[in-house]
Amino acid sequence: MNTSAASGSATAGSQTLSRGLQALELLAEAEAPLTINELAEGLGIHRSNAYRILRTLEQRRFVARDEAGRIRLGPKLTALARGVAPALHTAATPAITDLAYRLGMTAFLTVLDIDEVVTLITVEPSNATAIARNPGVRHPVERGAPGHAMEASLSAAERERLLGSPEFGEAALTAKREGYAMSRHEVVEGVMGVAVPLRIPGEPPAAVAVVHFSLPETLDDVVEALQGAAREIAQSYA
């Protein structure tokens, strides 16, 4: 067997896999479905190569295309998401759904993945104008209300172990004092968020959050609803 040829084939296969995973990340982070040209540009490859990756993902139902040919994440990813912290997913889904409809805002559950916030569950209420947020969306922990809330839930020792330093950011210190975190335009321009921490033994640090284009002048009702959802999730998990 030609060792050099085998190595080259493995490298090409790894690169294709990497680009396929990157494509899913781009679609998860996009605010709207993407065109094939936008996907190719995001991947930094030629349109024909992007199309080959798209066809494979589409055949496996990881992505789907609408009538205009624009690309979005497919329903199969929902099934995969349930395999990530399945007990937490099961416990949280009813509470997150109720929260979204009660407040008329997009509600979601995030977990800490190394130094990033990852959305595990999201519900967009049909009874109000909602902001799209796909499961799998990730961003740095230092940006956004969910990240601040999760950081606030850590001890200094946990923060050093998980994030590399025992020193808390200002937003996390405020969240520790207030019992909730709020952010304005930190993750997406024009979007505001409120979050509370959720800690369940055996699960990664998590946060329950809502986002909207505007927030009420007083956040008491929003925070109370978030804290109630967090308690319900913890009780259902047990």
PDB file of C-alpha atoms in Angstrom:
ATOM      1  CA  MET A   1       0.000   0.000   0.000  1.00  0.00           C
ATOM      2  CA  ASN A   2       1.244   3.484  -0.858  1.00  0.00           C
ATOM      3  CA  THR A   3       1.641   5.133   2.552  1.00  0.00           C
ATOM      4  CA  SER A   4       1.881   8.614   1.050  1.00  0.00           C
ATOM      5  CA  ALA A   5      -1.329   8.152  -0.945  1.00  0.00           C
ATOM      6  CA  ALA A   6      -3.163   6.787   2.104  1.00  0.00           C
ATOM      7  CA  SER A   7      -1.989   9.732   4.177  1.00  0.00           C
ATOM      8  CA  GLY A   8      -3.137  12.175   1.501  1.00  0.00           C
ATOM      9  CA  SER A   9      -6.536  10.500   1.310  1.00  0.00           C
ATOM     10  CA  ALA A  10      -6.951  10.660   5.090  1.00  0.00           C
ATOM     11  CA  THR A  11      -5.990  14.332   5.085  1.00  0.00           C
ATOM     12  CA  ALA A  12      -8.498  15.108   2.334  1.00  0.00           C
ATOM     13  CA  GLY A  13     -11.187  13.181   4.210  1.00  0.00           C
ATOM     14  CA  SER A  14     -10.454  15.061   7.428  1.00  0.00           C
ATOM     15  CA  GLN A  15     -10.614  18.379   5.580  1.00  0.00           C
ATOM     16  CA  THR A  16     -13.973  17.492   4.036  1.00  0.00           C
ATOM     17  CA  LEU A  17     -15.345  16.484   7.428  1.00  0.00           C
ATOM     18  CA  SER A  18     -14.017  19.684   8.967  1.00  0.00           C
ATOM     19  CA  ARG A  19     -15.676  21.799   6.294  1.00  0.00           C
ATOM     20  CA  GLY A  20     -18.945  19.931   6.713  1.00  0.00           C
ATOM     21  CA  LEU A  21     -18.916  20.632  10.439  1.00  0.00           C
ATOM     22  CA  GLN A  22     -17.958  24.252   9.777  1.00  0.00           C
ATOM     23  CA  ALA A  23     -20.910  24.533   7.396  1.00  0.00           C
ATOM     24  CA  LEU A  24     -23.265  23.385  10.155  1.00  0.00           C
ATOM     25  CA  GLU A  25     -21.757  25.963  12.515  1.00  0.00           C
ATOM     26  CA  LEU A  26     -22.221  28.731   9.934  1.00  0.00           C
ATOM     27  CA  LEU A  27     -25.860  27.777   9.418  1.00  0.00           C
ATOM     28  CA  ALA A  28     -26.466  27.609  13.173  1.00  0.00           C
ATOM     29  CA  GLU A  29     -25.025  31.077  13.683  1.00  0.00           C
ATOM     30  CA  ALA A  30     -26.760  32.671  10.681  1.00  0.00           C
ATOM     31  CA  GLU A  31     -29.744  34.907  11.398  1.00  0.00           C
ATOM     32  CA  ALA A  32     -31.480  33.656   8.222  1.00  0.00           C
ATOM     33  CA  PRO A  33     -31.070  30.779   5.718  1.00  0.00           C
ATOM     34  CA  LEU A  34     -27.991  31.118   3.515  1.00  0.00           C
ATOM     35  CA  THR A  35     -27.533  30.950  -0.240  1.00  0.00           C
ATOM     36  CA  ILE A  36     -24.984  28.546  -1.678  1.00  0.00           C
ATOM     37  CA  ASN A  37     -22.769  31.538  -2.507  1.00  0.00           C
ATOM     38  CA  GLU A  38     -22.948  32.790   1.089  1.00  0.00           C
ATOM     39  CA  LEU A  39     -22.104  29.315   2.373  1.00  0.00           C
ATOM     40  CA  ALA A  40     -19.151  29.016  -0.016  1.00  0.00           C
ATOM     41  CA  GLU A  41     -17.889  32.446   1.024  1.00  0.00           C
ATOM     42  CA  GLY A  42     -18.189  31.557   4.698  1.00  0.00           C
ATOM     43  CA  LEU A  43     -16.240  28.354   4.134  1.00  0.00           C
ATOM     44  CA  GLY A  44     -13.670  30.086   1.952  1.00  0.00           C
ATOM     45  CA  ILE A  45     -14.075  27.579  -0.878  1.00  0.00           C
ATOM     46  CA  HIS A  46     -15.370  27.503  -4.451  1.00  0.00           C
ATOM     47  CA  ARG A  47     -19.126  27.239  -4.999  1.00  0.00           C
ATOM     48  CA  SER A  48     -18.781  23.777  -6.573  1.00  0.00           C
ATOM     49  CA  ASN A  49     -16.985  22.427  -3.493  1.00  0.00           C
ATOM     50  CA  ALA A  50     -19.584  23.991  -1.209  1.00  0.00           C
ATOM     51  CA  TYR A  51     -22.321  22.375  -3.279  1.00  0.00           C
ATOM     52  CA  ARG A  52     -20.751  18.912  -2.847  1.00  0.00           C
ATOM     53  CA  ILE A  53     -20.654  19.410   0.917  1.00  0.00           C
ATOM     54  CA  LEU A  54     -24.237  20.665   0.856  1.00  0.00           C
ATOM     55  CA  ARG A  55     -25.458  17.636  -1.095  1.00  0.00           C
ATOM     56  CA  THR A  56     -23.927  15.252   1.456  1.00  0.00           C
ATOM     57  CA  LEU A  57     -25.425  17.136   4.409  1.00  0.00           C
ATOM     58  CA  GLU A  58     -28.757  17.344   2.619  1.00  0.00           C
ATOM     59  CA  GLN A  59     -28.824  13.623   1.877  1.00  0.00           C
ATOM     60  CA  ARG A  60     -28.223  12.929   5.575  1.00  0.00           C
ATOM     61  CA  ARG A  61     -30.967  15.458   6.468  1.00  0.00           C
ATOM     62  CA  PHE A  62     -28.595  17.670   8.450  1.00  0.00           C
ATOM     63  CA  VAL A  63     -29.609  20.601   6.238  1.00  0.00           C
ATOM     64  CA  ALA A  64     -32.635  21.461   4.111  1.00  0.00           C
ATOM     65  CA  ARG A  65     -33.395  23.981   1.388  1.00  0.00           C
ATOM     66  CA  ASP A  66     -36.493  26.129   1.021  1.00  0.00           C
ATOM     67  CA  GLU A  67     -38.362  26.873  -2.215  1.00  0.00           C
ATOM     68  CA  ALA A  68     -35.888  29.630  -3.062  1.00  0.00           C
ATOM     69  CA  GLY A  69     -32.961  27.261  -2.588  1.00  0.00           C
ATOM     70  CA  ARG A  70     -31.721  28.921   0.592  1.00  0.00           C
ATOM     71  CA  ILE A  71     -30.092  26.590   3.108  1.00  0.00           C
ATOM     72  CA  ARG A  72     -31.048  26.054   6.741  1.00  0.00           C
ATOM     73  CA  LEU A  73     -30.385  23.422   9.380  1.00  0.00           C
ATOM     74  CA  GLY A  74     -32.430  20.253   8.956  1.00  0.00           C
ATOM     75  CA  PRO A  75     -34.685  18.442  11.431  1.00  0.00           C
ATOM     76  CA  LYS A  76     -32.187  15.648  12.020  1.00  0.00           C
ATOM     77  CA  LEU A  77     -30.094  17.995  14.140  1.00  0.00           C
ATOM     78  CA  THR A  78     -32.991  18.255  16.596  1.00  0.00           C
ATOM     79  CA  ALA A  79     -32.766  14.527  17.193  1.00  0.00           C
ATOM     80  CA  LEU A  80     -28.995  14.784  17.661  1.00  0.00           C
ATOM     81  CA  ALA A  81     -29.427  17.661  20.112  1.00  0.00           C
ATOM     82  CA  ARG A  82     -31.529  15.450  22.342  1.00  0.00           C
ATOM     83  CA  GLY A  83     -28.526  13.190  22.704  1.00  0.00           C
ATOM     84  CA  VAL A  84     -26.548  16.018  24.328  1.00  0.00           C
ATOM     85  CA  ALA A  85     -27.409  16.001  28.038  1.00  0.00           C
ATOM     86  CA  PRO A  86     -30.620  14.034  27.306  1.00  0.00           C
ATOM     87  CA  ALA A  87     -31.917  14.166  30.879  1.00  0.00           C
ATOM     88  CA  LEU A  88     -31.457  17.937  30.965  1.00  0.00           C
ATOM     89  CA  HIS A  89     -33.117  18.261  27.551  1.00  0.00           C
ATOM     90  CA  THR A  90     -36.140  16.260  28.723  1.00  0.00           C
ATOM     91  CA  ALA A  91     -36.460  18.150  32.001  1.00  0.00           C
ATOM     92  CA  ALA A  92     -36.060  21.584  30.433  1.00  0.00           C
ATOM     93  CA  THR A  93     -38.207  21.464  27.299  1.00  0.00           C
ATOM     94  CA  PRO A  94     -41.639  21.977  28.966  1.00  0.00           C
ATOM     95  CA  ALA A  95     -40.373  24.817  31.165  1.00  0.00           C
ATOM     96  CA  ILE A  96     -38.612  26.589  28.276  1.00  0.00           C
ATOM     97  CA  THR A  97     -41.738  26.276  26.115  1.00  0.00           C
ATOM     98  CA  ASP A  98     -43.963  27.698  28.863  1.00  0.00           C
ATOM     99  CA  LEU A  99     -41.486  30.529  29.479  1.00  0.00           C
ATOM    100  CA  ALA A 100     -41.439  31.545  25.807  1.00  0.00           C
ATOM    101  CA  TYR A 101     -45.213  31.773  25.550  1.00  0.00           C
ATOM    102  CA  ARG A 102     -45.677  33.410  28.933  1.00  0.00           C
ATOM    103  CA  LEU A 103     -43.271  36.238  28.155  1.00  0.00           C
ATOM    104  CA  GLY A 104     -43.747  36.376  24.375  1.00  0.00           C
ATOM    105  CA  MET A 105     -39.985  36.150  23.867  1.00  0.00           C
ATOM    106  CA  THR A 106     -37.592  33.591  22.446  1.00  0.00           C
ATOM    107  CA  ALA A 107     -36.588  31.403  25.388  1.00  0.00           C
ATOM    108  CA  PHE A 108     -33.643  29.032  25.488  1.00  0.00           C
ATOM    109  CA  LEU A 109     -31.357  26.932  27.610  1.00  0.00           C
ATOM    110  CA  THR A 110     -27.598  27.196  27.258  1.00  0.00           C
ATOM    111  CA  VAL A 111     -24.736  25.139  28.655  1.00  0.00           C
ATOM    112  CA  LEU A 112     -21.054  25.901  29.123  1.00  0.00           C
ATOM    113  CA  ASP A 113     -18.714  24.130  26.688  1.00  0.00           C
ATOM    114  CA  ILE A 114     -15.116  24.921  27.687  1.00  0.00           C
ATOM    115  CA  ASP A 115     -15.118  28.724  27.227  1.00  0.00           C
ATOM    116  CA  GLU A 116     -18.196  29.005  25.003  1.00  0.00           C
ATOM    117  CA  VAL A 117     -21.930  29.290  25.509  1.00  0.00           C
ATOM    118  CA  VAL A 118     -23.858  26.676  23.505  1.00  0.00           C
ATOM    119  CA  THR A 119     -27.619  26.761  22.983  1.00  0.00           C
ATOM    120  CA  LEU A 120     -29.153  23.390  23.847  1.00  0.00           C
ATOM    121  CA  ILE A 121     -32.892  24.129  23.575  1.00  0.00           C
ATOM    122  CA  THR A 122     -34.716  27.076  22.027  1.00  0.00           C
ATOM    123  CA  VAL A 123     -38.411  27.926  21.669  1.00  0.00           C
ATOM    124  CA  GLU A 124     -39.757  30.771  19.533  1.00  0.00           C
ATOM    125  CA  PRO A 125     -43.358  31.595  20.533  1.00  0.00           C
ATOM    126  CA  SER A 126     -45.890  31.771  17.717  1.00  0.00           C
ATOM    127  CA  ASN A 127     -47.980  34.316  19.623  1.00  0.00           C
ATOM    128  CA  ALA A 128     -45.391  37.107  19.379  1.00  0.00           C
ATOM    129  CA  THR A 129     -42.625  38.488  17.196  1.00  0.00           C
ATOM    130  CA  ALA A 130     -39.680  36.274  18.078  1.00  0.00           C
ATOM    131  CA  ILE A 131     -35.962  36.205  17.391  1.00  0.00           C
ATOM    132  CA  ALA A 132     -34.636  33.101  15.678  1.00  0.00           C
ATOM    133  CA  ARG A 133     -31.994  31.243  17.677  1.00  0.00           C
ATOM    134  CA  ASN A 134     -30.989  27.787  16.537  1.00  0.00           C
ATOM    135  CA  PRO A 135     -29.850  24.974  18.839  1.00  0.00           C
ATOM    136  CA  GLY A 136     -26.093  24.634  18.508  1.00  0.00           C
ATOM    137  CA  VAL A 137     -25.415  28.369  18.299  1.00  0.00           C
ATOM    138  CA  ARG A 138     -22.290  29.204  20.273  1.00  0.00           C
ATOM    139  CA  HIS A 139     -20.409  32.320  21.276  1.00  0.00           C
ATOM    140  CA  PRO A 140     -17.695  33.263  23.804  1.00  0.00           C
ATOM    141  CA  VAL A 141     -18.730  33.055  27.442  1.00  0.00           C
ATOM    142  CA  GLU A 142     -17.767  36.676  28.092  1.00  0.00           C
ATOM    143  CA  ARG A 143     -20.511  37.922  25.725  1.00  0.00           C
ATOM    144  CA  GLY A 144     -24.229  37.859  26.406  1.00  0.00           C
ATOM    145  CA  ALA A 145     -26.506  37.387  29.402  1.00  0.00           C
ATOM    146  CA  PRO A 146     -26.351  33.549  29.483  1.00  0.00           C
ATOM    147  CA  GLY A 147     -22.552  33.608  29.661  1.00  0.00           C
ATOM    148  CA  HIS A 148     -22.566  36.204  32.432  1.00  0.00           C
ATOM    149  CA  ALA A 149     -25.152  34.192  34.381  1.00  0.00           C
ATOM    150  CA  MET A 150     -23.189  30.959  34.069  1.00  0.00           C
ATOM    151  CA  GLU A 151     -19.944  32.672  35.063  1.00  0.00           C
ATOM    152  CA  ALA A 152     -21.708  34.179  38.076  1.00  0.00           C
ATOM    153  CA  SER A 153     -22.756  30.694  39.216  1.00  0.00           C
ATOM    154  CA  LEU A 154     -19.143  29.510  39.459  1.00  0.00           C
ATOM    155  CA  SER A 155     -16.943  29.584  42.526  1.00  0.00           C
ATOM    156  CA  ALA A 156     -13.510  31.152  42.140  1.00  0.00           C
ATOM    157  CA  ALA A 157     -11.976  27.671  42.061  1.00  0.00           C
ATOM    158  CA  GLU A 158     -14.441  26.519  39.392  1.00  0.00           C
ATOM    159  CA  ARG A 159     -13.796  29.604  37.316  1.00  0.00           C
ATOM    160  CA  GLU A 160     -10.055  29.028  37.424  1.00  0.00           C
ATOM    161  CA  ARG A 161     -10.466  25.359  36.471  1.00  0.00           C
ATOM    162  CA  LEU A 162     -12.976  25.994  33.682  1.00  0.00           C
ATOM    163  CA  LEU A 163     -11.970  29.409  32.366  1.00  0.00           C
ATOM    164  CA  GLY A 164      -8.324  29.688  33.392  1.00  0.00           C
ATOM    165  CA  SER A 165      -8.601  32.475  35.970  1.00  0.00           C
ATOM    166  CA  PRO A 166     -10.338  33.021  39.327  1.00  0.00           C
ATOM    167  CA  GLU A 167     -11.059  36.654  38.438  1.00  0.00           C
ATOM    168  CA  PHE A 168     -14.689  37.368  37.519  1.00  0.00           C
ATOM    169  CA  GLY A 169     -15.696  39.860  34.855  1.00  0.00           C
ATOM    170  CA  GLU A 170     -17.699  42.952  35.828  1.00  0.00           C
ATOM    171  CA  ALA A 171     -20.898  41.631  34.235  1.00  0.00           C
ATOM    172  CA  ALA A 172     -20.593  38.364  36.182  1.00  0.00           C
ATOM    173  CA  LEU A 173     -19.994  40.225  39.443  1.00  0.00           C
ATOM    174  CA  THR A 174     -23.127  42.283  38.802  1.00  0.00           C
ATOM    175  CA  ALA A 175     -25.055  39.075  38.062  1.00  0.00           C
ATOM    176  CA  LYS A 176     -23.831  37.598  41.352  1.00  0.00           C
ATOM    177  CA  ARG A 177     -25.237  40.616  43.210  1.00  0.00           C
ATOM    178  CA  GLU A 178     -28.503  40.890  41.287  1.00  0.00           C
ATOM    179  CA  GLY A 179     -29.277  37.202  40.819  1.00  0.00           C
ATOM    180  CA  TYR A 180     -29.630  37.612  37.050  1.00  0.00           C
ATOM    181  CA  ALA A 181     -27.663  38.907  34.071  1.00  0.00           C
ATOM    182  CA  MET A 182     -28.715  41.334  31.365  1.00  0.00           C
ATOM    183  CA  SER A 183     -27.031  42.179  28.084  1.00  0.00           C
ATOM    184  CA  ARG A 184     -27.667  44.703  25.320  1.00  0.00           C
ATOM    185  CA  HIS A 185     -26.311  44.262  21.795  1.00  0.00           C
ATOM    186  CA  GLU A 186     -23.479  42.000  22.982  1.00  0.00           C
ATOM    187  CA  VAL A 187     -24.148  38.991  20.764  1.00  0.00           C
ATOM    188  CA  VAL A 188     -26.463  40.358  18.056  1.00  0.00           C
ATOM    189  CA  GLU A 189     -26.905  44.075  17.336  1.00  0.00           C
ATOM    190  CA  GLY A 190     -30.343  45.288  18.406  1.00  0.00           C
ATOM    191  CA  VAL A 191     -31.040  42.272  20.629  1.00  0.00           C
ATOM    192  CA  MET A 192     -31.257  42.292  24.425  1.00  0.00           C
ATOM    193  CA  GLY A 193     -31.195  39.317  26.762  1.00  0.00           C
ATOM    194  CA  VAL A 194     -31.864  38.351  30.361  1.00  0.00           C
ATOM    195  CA  ALA A 195     -30.641  35.127  31.961  1.00  0.00           C
ATOM    196  CA  VAL A 196     -30.443  33.309  35.281  1.00  0.00           C
ATOM    197  CA  PRO A 197     -28.039  30.502  36.188  1.00  0.00           C
ATOM    198  CA  LEU A 198     -29.027  26.848  36.451  1.00  0.00           C
ATOM    199  CA  ARG A 199     -26.812  24.405  38.313  1.00  0.00           C
ATOM    200  CA  ILE A 200     -27.672  20.712  38.409  1.00  0.00           C
ATOM    201  CA  PRO A 201     -25.203  18.171  39.834  1.00  0.00           C
ATOM    202  CA  GLY A 202     -23.676  16.067  37.088  1.00  0.00           C
ATOM    203  CA  GLU A 203     -24.519  18.580  34.347  1.00  0.00           C
ATOM    204  CA  PRO A 204     -22.383  21.456  33.035  1.00  0.00           C
ATOM    205  CA  PRO A 205     -23.123  25.003  34.240  1.00  0.00           C
ATOM    206  CA  ALA A 206     -26.243  26.198  32.445  1.00  0.00           C
ATOM    207  CA  ALA A 207     -28.473  29.243  32.104  1.00  0.00           C
ATOM    208  CA  VAL A 208     -32.116  29.891  31.287  1.00  0.00           C
ATOM    209  CA  ALA A 209     -32.526  32.963  29.109  1.00  0.00           C
ATOM    210  CA  VAL A 210     -34.829  35.044  26.947  1.00  0.00           C
ATOM    211  CA  VAL A 211     -34.015  37.501  24.159  1.00  0.00           C
ATOM    212  CA  HIS A 212     -36.063  40.197  22.480  1.00  0.00           C
ATOM    213  CA  PHE A 213     -35.732  43.470  20.610  1.00  0.00           C
ATOM    214  CA  SER A 214     -36.862  45.390  23.693  1.00  0.00           C
ATOM    215  CA  LEU A 215     -37.279  44.766  27.387  1.00  0.00           C
ATOM    216  CA  PRO A 216     -39.751  46.227  29.912  1.00  0.00           C
ATOM    217  CA  GLU A 217     -38.545  49.102  32.091  1.00  0.00           C
ATOM    218  CA  THR A 218     -38.706  46.878  35.149  1.00  0.00           C
ATOM    219  CA  LEU A 219     -37.405  43.345  34.810  1.00  0.00           C
ATOM    220  CA  ASP A 220     -39.015  41.950  37.968  1.00  0.00           C
ATOM    221  CA  ASP A 221     -41.631  39.854  36.143  1.00  0.00           C
ATOM    222  CA  VAL A 222     -39.120  38.607  33.576  1.00  0.00           C
ATOM    223  CA  VAL A 223     -36.590  37.600  36.237  1.00  0.00           C
ATOM    224  CA  GLU A 224     -39.278  35.931  38.339  1.00  0.00           C
ATOM    225  CA  ALA A 225     -40.418  33.894  35.311  1.00  0.00           C
ATOM    226  CA  LEU A 226     -36.825  32.901  34.497  1.00  0.00           C
ATOM    227  CA  GLN A 227     -36.099  31.849  38.069  1.00  0.00           C
ATOM    228  CA  GLY A 228     -39.358  29.899  38.186  1.00  0.00           C
ATOM    229  CA  ALA A 229     -38.394  28.066  34.994  1.00  0.00           C
ATOM    230  CA  ALA A 230     -34.949  27.265  36.410  1.00  0.00           C
ATOM    231  CA  ARG A 231     -36.531  25.835  39.585  1.00  0.00           C
ATOM    232  CA  GLU A 232     -38.986  23.789  37.524  1.00  0.00           C
ATOM    233  CA  ILE A 233     -36.168  22.345  35.417  1.00  0.00           C
ATOM    234  CA  ALA A 234     -34.143  21.416  38.511  1.00  0.00           C
ATOM    235  CA  GLN A 235     -37.176  19.766  40.127  1.00  0.00           C
ATOM    236  CA  SER A 236     -38.115  17.887  36.937  1.00  0.00           C
ATOM    237  CA  TYR A 237     -34.528  16.699  36.530  1.00  0.00           C
ATOM    238  CA  ALA A 238     -34.549  15.171  39.990  1.00  0.00           C
TER     239      ALA A 238
END
